[in-house]
Short mmCIF file of C-alpha atoms in Angstrom, two decimals:
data_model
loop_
_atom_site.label_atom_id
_atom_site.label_comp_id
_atom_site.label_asym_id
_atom_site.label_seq_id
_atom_site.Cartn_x
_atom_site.Cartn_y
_atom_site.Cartn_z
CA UNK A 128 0.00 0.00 0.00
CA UNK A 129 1.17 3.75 -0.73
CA UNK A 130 1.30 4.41 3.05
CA UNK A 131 3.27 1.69 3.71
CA UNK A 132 5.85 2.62 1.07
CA UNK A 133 5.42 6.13 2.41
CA UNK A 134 6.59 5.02 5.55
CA UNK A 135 9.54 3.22 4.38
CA UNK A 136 10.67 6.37 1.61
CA UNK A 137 11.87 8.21 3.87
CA UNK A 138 14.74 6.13 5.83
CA UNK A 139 15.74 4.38 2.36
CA UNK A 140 19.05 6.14 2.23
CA UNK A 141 19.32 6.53 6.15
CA UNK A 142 21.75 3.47 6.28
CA UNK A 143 23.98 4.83 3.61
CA UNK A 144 25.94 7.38 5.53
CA UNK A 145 27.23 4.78 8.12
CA UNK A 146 27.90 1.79 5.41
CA UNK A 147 29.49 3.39 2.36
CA UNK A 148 33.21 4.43 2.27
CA UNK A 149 33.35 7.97 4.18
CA UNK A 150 36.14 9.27 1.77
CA UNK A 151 34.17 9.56 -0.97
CA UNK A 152 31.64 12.08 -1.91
CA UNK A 153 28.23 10.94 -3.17
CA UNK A 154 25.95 11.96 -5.51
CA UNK A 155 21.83 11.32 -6.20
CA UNK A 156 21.10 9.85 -9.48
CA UNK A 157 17.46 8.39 -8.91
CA UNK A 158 14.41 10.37 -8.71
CA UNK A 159 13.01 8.01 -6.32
CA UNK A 160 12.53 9.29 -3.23
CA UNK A 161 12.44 12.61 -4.27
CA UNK A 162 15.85 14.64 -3.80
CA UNK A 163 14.58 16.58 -0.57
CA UNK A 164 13.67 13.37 0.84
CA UNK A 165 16.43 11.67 0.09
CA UNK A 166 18.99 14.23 1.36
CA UNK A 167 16.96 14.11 4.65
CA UNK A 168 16.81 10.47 4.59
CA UNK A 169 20.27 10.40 4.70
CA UNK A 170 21.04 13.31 7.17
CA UNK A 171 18.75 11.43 9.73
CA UNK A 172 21.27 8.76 9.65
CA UNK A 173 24.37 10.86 10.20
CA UNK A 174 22.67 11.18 13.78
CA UNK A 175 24.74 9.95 16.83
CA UNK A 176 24.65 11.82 20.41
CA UNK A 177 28.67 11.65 21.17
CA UNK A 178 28.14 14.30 23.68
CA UNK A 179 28.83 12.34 26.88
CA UNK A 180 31.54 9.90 25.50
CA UNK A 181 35.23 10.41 26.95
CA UNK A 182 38.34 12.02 25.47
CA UNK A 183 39.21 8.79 23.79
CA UNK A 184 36.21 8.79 21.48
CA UNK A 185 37.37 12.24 20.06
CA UNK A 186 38.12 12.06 16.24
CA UNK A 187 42.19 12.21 15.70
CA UNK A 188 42.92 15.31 13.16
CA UNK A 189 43.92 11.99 10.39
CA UNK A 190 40.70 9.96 11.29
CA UNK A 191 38.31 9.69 8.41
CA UNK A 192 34.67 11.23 8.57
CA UNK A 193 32.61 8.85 10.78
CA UNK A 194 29.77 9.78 7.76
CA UNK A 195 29.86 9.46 4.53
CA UNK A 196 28.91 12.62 2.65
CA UNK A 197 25.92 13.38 -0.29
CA UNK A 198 25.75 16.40 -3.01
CA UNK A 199 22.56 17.57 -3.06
CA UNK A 200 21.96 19.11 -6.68
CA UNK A 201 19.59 21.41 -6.35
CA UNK A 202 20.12 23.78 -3.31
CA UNK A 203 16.66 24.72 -2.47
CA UNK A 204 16.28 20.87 -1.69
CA UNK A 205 19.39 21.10 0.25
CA UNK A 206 18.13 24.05 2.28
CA UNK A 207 14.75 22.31 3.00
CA UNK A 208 16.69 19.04 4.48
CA UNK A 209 18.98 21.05 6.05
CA UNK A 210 16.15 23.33 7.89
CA UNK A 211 14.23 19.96 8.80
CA UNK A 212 17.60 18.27 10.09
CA UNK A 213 18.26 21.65 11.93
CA UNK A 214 15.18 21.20 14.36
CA UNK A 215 15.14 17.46 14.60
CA UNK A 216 18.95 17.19 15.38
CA UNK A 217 17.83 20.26 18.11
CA UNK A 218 15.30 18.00 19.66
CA UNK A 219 17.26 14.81 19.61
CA UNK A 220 19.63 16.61 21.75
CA UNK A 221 17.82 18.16 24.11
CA UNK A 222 15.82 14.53 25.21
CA UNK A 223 19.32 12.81 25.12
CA UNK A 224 21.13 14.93 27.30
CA UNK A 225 21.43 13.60 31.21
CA UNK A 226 19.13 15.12 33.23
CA UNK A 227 22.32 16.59 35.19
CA UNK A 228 23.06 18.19 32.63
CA UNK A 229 19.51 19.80 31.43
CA UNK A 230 17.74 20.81 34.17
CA UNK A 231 15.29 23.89 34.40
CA UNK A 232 18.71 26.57 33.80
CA UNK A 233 20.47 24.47 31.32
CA UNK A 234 17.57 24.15 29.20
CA UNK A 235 16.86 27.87 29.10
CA UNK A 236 20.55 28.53 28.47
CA UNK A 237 19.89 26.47 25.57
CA UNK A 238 16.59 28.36 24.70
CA UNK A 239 18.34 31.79 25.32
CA UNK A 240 20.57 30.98 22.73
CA UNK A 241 18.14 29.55 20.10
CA UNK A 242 16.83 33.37 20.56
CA UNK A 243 19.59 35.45 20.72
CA UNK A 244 20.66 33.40 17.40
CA UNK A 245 17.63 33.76 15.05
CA UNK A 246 17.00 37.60 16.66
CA UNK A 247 14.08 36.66 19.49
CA UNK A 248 13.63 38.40 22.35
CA UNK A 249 13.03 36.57 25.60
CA UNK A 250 11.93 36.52 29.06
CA UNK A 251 11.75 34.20 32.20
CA UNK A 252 9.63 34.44 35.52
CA UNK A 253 11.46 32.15 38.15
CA UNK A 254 11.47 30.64 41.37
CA UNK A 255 8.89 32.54 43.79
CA UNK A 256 8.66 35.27 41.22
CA UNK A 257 5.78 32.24 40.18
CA UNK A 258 3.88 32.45 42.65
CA UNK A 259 1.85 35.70 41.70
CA UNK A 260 1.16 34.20 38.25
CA UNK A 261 2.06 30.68 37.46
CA UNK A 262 1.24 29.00 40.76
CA UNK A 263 1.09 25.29 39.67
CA UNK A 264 4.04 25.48 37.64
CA UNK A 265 6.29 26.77 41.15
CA UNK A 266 4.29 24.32 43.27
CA UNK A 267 5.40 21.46 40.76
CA UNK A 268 9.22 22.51 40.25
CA UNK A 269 10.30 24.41 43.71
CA UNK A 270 11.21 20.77 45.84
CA UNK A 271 14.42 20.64 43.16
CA UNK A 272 16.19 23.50 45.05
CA UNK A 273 17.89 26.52 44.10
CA UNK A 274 19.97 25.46 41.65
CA UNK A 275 17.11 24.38 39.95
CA UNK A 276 14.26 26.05 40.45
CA UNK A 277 11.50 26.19 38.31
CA UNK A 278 10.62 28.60 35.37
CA UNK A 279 8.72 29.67 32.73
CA UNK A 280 10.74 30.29 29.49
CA UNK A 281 8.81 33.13 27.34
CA UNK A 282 10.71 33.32 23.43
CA UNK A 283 8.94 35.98 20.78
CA UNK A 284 9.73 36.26 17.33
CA UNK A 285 8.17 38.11 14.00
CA UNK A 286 6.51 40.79 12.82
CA UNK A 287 3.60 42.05 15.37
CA UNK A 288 0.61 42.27 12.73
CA UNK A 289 1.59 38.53 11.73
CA UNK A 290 -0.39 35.47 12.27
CA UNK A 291 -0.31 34.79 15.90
CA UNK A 292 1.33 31.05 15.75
CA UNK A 293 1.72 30.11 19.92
CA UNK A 294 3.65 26.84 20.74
CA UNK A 295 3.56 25.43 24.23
CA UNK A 296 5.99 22.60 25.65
CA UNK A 297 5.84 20.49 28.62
CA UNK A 298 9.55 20.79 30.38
CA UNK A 299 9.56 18.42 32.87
CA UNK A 300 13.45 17.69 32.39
CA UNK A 301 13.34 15.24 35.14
CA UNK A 302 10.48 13.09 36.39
CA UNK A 303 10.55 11.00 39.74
CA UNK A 304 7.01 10.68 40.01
CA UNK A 305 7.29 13.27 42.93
CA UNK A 306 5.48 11.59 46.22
CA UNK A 307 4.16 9.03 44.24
CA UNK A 308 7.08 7.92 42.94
CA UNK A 309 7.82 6.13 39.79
CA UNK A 310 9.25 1.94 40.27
CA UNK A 311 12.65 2.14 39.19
CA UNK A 312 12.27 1.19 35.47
CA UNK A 313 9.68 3.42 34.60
CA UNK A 314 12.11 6.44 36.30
CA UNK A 315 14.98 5.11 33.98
CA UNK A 316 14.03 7.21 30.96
CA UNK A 317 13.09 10.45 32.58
CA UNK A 318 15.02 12.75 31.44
CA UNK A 319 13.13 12.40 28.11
CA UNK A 320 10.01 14.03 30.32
CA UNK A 321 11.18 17.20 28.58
CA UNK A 322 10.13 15.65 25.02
CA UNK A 323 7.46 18.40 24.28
CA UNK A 324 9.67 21.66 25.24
CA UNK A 325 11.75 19.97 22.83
CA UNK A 326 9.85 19.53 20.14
CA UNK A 327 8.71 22.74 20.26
CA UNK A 328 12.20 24.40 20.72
CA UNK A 329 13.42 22.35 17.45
CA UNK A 330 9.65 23.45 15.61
CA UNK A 331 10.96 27.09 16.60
CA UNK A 332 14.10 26.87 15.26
CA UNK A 333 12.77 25.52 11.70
CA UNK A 334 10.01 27.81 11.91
CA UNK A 335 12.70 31.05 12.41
CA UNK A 336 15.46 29.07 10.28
CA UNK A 337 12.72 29.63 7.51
CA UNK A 338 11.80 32.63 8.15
CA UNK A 339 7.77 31.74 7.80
CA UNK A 340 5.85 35.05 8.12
CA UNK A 341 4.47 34.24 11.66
CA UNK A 342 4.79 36.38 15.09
CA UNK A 343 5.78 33.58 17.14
CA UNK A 344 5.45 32.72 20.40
CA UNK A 345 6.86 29.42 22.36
CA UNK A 346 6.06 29.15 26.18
CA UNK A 347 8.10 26.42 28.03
CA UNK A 348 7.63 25.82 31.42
CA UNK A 349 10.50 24.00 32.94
CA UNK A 350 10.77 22.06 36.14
CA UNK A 351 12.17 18.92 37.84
CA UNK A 352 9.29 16.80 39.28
CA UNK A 353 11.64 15.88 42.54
CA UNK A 354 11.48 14.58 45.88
CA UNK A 355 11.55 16.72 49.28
CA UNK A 356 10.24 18.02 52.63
CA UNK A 357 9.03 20.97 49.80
CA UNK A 358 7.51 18.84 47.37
CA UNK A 359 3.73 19.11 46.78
CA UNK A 360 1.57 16.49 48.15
CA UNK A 361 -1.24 13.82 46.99
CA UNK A 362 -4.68 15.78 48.32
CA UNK A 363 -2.92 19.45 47.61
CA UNK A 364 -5.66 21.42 45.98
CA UNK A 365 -3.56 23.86 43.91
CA UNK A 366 -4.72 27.51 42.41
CA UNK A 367 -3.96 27.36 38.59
CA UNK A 368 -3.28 30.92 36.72
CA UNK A 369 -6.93 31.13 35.59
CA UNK A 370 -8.26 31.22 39.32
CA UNK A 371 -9.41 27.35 38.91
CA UNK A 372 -8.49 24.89 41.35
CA UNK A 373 -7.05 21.30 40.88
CA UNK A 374 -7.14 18.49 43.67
CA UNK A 375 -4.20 16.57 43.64
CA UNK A 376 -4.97 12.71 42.67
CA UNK A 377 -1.29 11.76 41.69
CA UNK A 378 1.98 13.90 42.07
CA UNK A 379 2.96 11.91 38.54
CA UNK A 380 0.26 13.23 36.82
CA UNK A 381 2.38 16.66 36.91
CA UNK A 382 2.86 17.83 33.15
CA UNK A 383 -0.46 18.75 32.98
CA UNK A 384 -0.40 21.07 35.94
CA UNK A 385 2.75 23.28 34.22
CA UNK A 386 0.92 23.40 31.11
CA UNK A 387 -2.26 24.49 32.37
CA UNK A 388 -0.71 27.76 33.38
CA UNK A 389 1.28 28.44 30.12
CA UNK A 390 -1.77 27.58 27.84
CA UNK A 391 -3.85 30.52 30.51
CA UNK A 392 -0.82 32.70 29.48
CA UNK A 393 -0.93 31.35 25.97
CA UNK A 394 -4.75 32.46 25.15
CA UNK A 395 -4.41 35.85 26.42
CA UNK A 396 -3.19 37.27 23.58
CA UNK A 397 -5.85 35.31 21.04
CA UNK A 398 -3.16 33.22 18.98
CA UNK A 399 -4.50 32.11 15.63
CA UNK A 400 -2.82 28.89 16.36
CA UNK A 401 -2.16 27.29 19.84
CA UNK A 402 -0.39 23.91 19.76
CA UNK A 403 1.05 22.06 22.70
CA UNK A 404 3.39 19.10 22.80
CA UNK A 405 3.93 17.03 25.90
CA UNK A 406 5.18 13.38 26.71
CA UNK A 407 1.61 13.53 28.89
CA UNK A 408 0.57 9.78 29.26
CA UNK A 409 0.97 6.25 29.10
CA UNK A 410 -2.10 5.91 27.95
CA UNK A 411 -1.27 7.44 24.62
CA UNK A 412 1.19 4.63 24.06
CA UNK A 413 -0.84 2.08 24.78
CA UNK A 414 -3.69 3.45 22.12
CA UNK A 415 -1.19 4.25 19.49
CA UNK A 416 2.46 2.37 20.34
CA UNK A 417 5.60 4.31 20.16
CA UNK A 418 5.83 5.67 16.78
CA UNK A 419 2.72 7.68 16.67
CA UNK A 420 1.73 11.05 18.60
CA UNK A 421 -1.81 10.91 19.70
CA UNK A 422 -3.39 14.47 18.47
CA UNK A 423 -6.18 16.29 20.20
CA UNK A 424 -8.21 19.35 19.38
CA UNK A 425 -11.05 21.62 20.89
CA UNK A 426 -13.94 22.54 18.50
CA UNK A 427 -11.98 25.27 16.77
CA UNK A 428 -9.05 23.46 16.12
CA UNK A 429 -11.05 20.16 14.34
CA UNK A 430 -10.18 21.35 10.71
CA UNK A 431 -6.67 22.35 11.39
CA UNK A 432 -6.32 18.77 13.21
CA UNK A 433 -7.35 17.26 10.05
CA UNK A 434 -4.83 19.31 8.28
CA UNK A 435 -2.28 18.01 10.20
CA UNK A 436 -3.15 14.49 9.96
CA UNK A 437 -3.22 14.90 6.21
CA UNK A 438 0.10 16.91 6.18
CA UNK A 439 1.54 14.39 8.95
CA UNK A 440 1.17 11.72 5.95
CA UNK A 441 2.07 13.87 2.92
CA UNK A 442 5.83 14.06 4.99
CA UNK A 443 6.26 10.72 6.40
CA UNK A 444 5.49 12.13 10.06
CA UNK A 445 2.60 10.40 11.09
CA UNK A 446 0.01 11.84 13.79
CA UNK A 447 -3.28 10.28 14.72
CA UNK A 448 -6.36 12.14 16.76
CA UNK A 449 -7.78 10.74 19.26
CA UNK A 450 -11.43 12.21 20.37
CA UNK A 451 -11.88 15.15 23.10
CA UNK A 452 -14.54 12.87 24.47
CA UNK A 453 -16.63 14.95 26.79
CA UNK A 454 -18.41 11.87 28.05
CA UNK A 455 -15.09 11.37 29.92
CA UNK A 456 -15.23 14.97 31.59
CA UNK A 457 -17.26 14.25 34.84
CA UNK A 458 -13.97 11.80 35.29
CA UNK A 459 -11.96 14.61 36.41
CA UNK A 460 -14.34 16.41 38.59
CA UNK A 461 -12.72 17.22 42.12
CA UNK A 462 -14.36 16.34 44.95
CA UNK A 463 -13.05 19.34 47.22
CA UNK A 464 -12.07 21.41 43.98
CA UNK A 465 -12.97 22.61 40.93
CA UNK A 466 -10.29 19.70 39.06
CA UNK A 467 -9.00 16.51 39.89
CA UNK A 468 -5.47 16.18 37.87
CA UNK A 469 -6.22 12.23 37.09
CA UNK A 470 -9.24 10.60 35.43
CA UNK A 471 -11.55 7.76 37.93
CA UNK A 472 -9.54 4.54 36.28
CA UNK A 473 -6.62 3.02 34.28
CA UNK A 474 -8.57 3.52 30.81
CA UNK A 475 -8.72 6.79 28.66
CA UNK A 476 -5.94 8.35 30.22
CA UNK A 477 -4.94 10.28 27.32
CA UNK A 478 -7.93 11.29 27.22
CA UNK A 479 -9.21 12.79 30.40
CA UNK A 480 -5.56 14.18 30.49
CA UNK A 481 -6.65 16.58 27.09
CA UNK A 482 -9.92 17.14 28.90
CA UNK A 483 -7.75 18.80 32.10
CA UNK A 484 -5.82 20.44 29.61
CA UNK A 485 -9.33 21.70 27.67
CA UNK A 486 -10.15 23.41 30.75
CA UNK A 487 -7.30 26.31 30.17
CA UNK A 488 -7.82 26.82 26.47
CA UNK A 489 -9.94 29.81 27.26
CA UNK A 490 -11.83 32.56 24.96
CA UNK A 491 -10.50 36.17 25.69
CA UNK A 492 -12.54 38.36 28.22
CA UNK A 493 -14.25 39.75 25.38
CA UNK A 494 -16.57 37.07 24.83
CA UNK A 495 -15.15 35.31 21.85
CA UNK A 496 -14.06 31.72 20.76
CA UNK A 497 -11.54 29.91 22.19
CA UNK A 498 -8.15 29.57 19.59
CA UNK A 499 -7.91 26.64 17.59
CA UNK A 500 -6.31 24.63 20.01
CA UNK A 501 -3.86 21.20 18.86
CA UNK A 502 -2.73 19.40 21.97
CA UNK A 503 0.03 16.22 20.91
CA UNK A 504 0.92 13.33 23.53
CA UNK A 505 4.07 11.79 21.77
CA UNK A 506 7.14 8.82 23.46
CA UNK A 507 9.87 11.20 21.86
CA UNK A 508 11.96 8.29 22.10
CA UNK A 509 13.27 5.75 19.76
CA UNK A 510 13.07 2.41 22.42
CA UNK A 511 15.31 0.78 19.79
CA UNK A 512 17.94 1.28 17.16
CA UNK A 513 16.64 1.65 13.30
CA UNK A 514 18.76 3.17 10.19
CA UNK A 515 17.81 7.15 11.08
CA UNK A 516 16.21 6.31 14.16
CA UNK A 517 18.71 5.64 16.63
CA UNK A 518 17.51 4.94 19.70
CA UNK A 519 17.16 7.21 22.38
CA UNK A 520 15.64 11.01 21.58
CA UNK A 521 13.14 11.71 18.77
CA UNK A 522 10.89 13.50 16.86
CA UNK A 523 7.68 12.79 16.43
CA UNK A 524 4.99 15.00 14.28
CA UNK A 525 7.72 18.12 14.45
CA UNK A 526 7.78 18.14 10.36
CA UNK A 527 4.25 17.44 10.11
CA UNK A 528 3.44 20.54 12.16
CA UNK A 529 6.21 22.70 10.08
CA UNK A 530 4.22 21.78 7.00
CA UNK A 531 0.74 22.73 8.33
CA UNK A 532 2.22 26.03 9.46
CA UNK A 533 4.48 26.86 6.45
CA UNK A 534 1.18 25.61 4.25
CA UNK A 535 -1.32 27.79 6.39
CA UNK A 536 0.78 30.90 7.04
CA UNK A 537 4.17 30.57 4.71
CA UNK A 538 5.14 32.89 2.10
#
């Protein structure tokens, strides 16, 4: 079937790099995959996160490439793959990075530079400077301690009177369950909780890499989910920017509690497009597997969602949606509170955690519609080694959302 060869296109040349003779140069020749695809085929597999490996791994000055190289003929396909590569290379890098070495400050170093490089301007509110504002996201992040206290990370680029184009990412760069915390193997991976500020750093830096005629706007808050006398509590009933209040069923069930107060922050200036990208549940794994981000989207955002499911396929960057069931809302009632921050049972959990989410995707004061809201529960992780697709950090429904938003709002 064409999906299935769709699928396959575009990791056809993705061995190459790592099999042929590096001291050559290569050239293309067929016309199938196209040349774009093929030249980002093969960049995926030049991929390999060398960061943390000791002096003796270092390259000698008379050691040959570890990669063998490709001409690209025609450079507007170059500059495509190379914009695409750009982001997803980004993201791959933030997940696999040690959580010691990107916490909360590391990752907005990293996010100050991304700025500073493509000519953004940026803010951060930290620590108690939360509290007035961004309550749940200082009541999730402040047991990790000064060093590493939490933060929301506020990056603005474009033209004013552009399309408003709003990207929100969950940066939970390490997750030990809090209070109820995680069995050892589940904890293992953790550092990849950070997935969605990822993906929507590496979306930001294609998005400003191609200079797409959008004032943008990408909202990460960052924390680490950790364990102390300071750490919030199973039964907390915490305030959430937007004045609503959110009984604590699970401290594990904590991505949703940062985000809620950056997608408040996120609506109140009226974005034409509002997208979010989290590594939110389990439940989205078990509905979809691994490979494939579940997608969510309020009433406004339905069309656009089917855009991007369309688009996801076009690029060979699948997403699927999922339904914003309300027949699962009464699920997160509160008993003592407004909110509960986990549904009633182990099923829908992806779910009832877009329904929480739902809740602070709000209209403007002056009576209008909500945004078109896109919400995507991905793995960002690769839980074993393929030719581009090492394991370990990945990207999942990045390009696909480049595509809508170059299609919707590009030149």
């Amino acid at each position: 079937p064409s999906s299935q060869k769709n699928a396959s296109a575009l990791f056809a040349f993705a061995s190459l790099p790592a099999r042929l003779p590096s001291d050559a140069l290569y050239t293309l020749e067929s016309a199938e995959p196209l040349p774009a695809t093929a030249a980002l085929s093969w960049g995926l597999g030049c991929y390999s996160f060398d960061a943390c490996k000791g002096t003796g791994a270092a390259p000698k000055p008379d050691d040959l490439p570890k990669f063998a190289s490709l001409v690209v003929p025609d450079a507007s396909d170059a500059a495509a793959a190379a914009t695409a590569l750009r982001g997803t290379y980004l993201c791959r890098d933030l997940i696999n990075a040690p959580a010691g070495d990107m916490g909360p400050a590391e990752l907005e170093a990293v996010a100050r530079d991304l700025a500073a490089s493509a000519g953004a301007s940026m803010s951060v509110v930290e620590g108690d400077d939360l509290l007035e504002g961004y309550p749940q996201i200082h009541a999730v992040g402040r047991a990790a301690g000064e060093a590493q206290q939490p933060r929301l990370l506020d990056i603005v680029w474009g033209e004013e009177d552009a399309p408003k184009v709003t990207l929100v990412g969950k940066g939970v760069c390490f997750d030990t369950g809090g209070l109820d915390i995680k069995p050892a193997a589940a904890m293992l991976t953790m550092k990849k909780d950070m997935g969605g500020a990822a993906h929507v750093l590496g979306l930001a830096a294609m998005i400003m890499d191609a200079r797409l005629p959008v004032r943008l706007r990408v909202l990460v808050p960052a924390v680490e989910n950790a364990i102390s006398g300071d750490a919030f509590r199973p039964g907390d009933v915490l305030v959430a920017r937007n004045g609503k209040t959110t009984e604590i069923g699970n401290t594990d069930a904590e991505g949703r509690l940062v985000l809620a107060d950056a997608l408040v922050e996120a609506c109140r200036e009226d974005p034409d497009l509002l997208i979010d990208c989290a590594t939110l549940t389990g439940a989205g794994r078990v509905a979809l597997g691994t490979d494939v981000p579940a997608l969510f989207a309020n009433d406004p955002g339905v069309a656009v969602a089917d855009e991007l499911v369309a688009e996801s396929a076009a690029v060979q960057d699948q997403v699927w949606r999922l339904p914003l069931w309300p027949g699962y809302r009464e699920q997160i009632d509160g008993k003592i509170a407004d909110l509960k921050n986990i549904g009633a049972g182990p099923y829908g959990g992806a779910i009832t955690a877009a329904l929480y989410l739902a809740e602070f995707v709000e209209a403007k004061d002056d009576g209008g519609a909500a945004p078109p809201w896109l919400h995507l529960d991905m793995m960002a992780y690769n839980t074993g080694a393929k030719p581009g697709r090492p394991e370990g950090g990945e990207a999942m429904g990045m390009r696909a959302l480049f595509r809508l938003i170059e299609k919707r709002y590009g030149k």
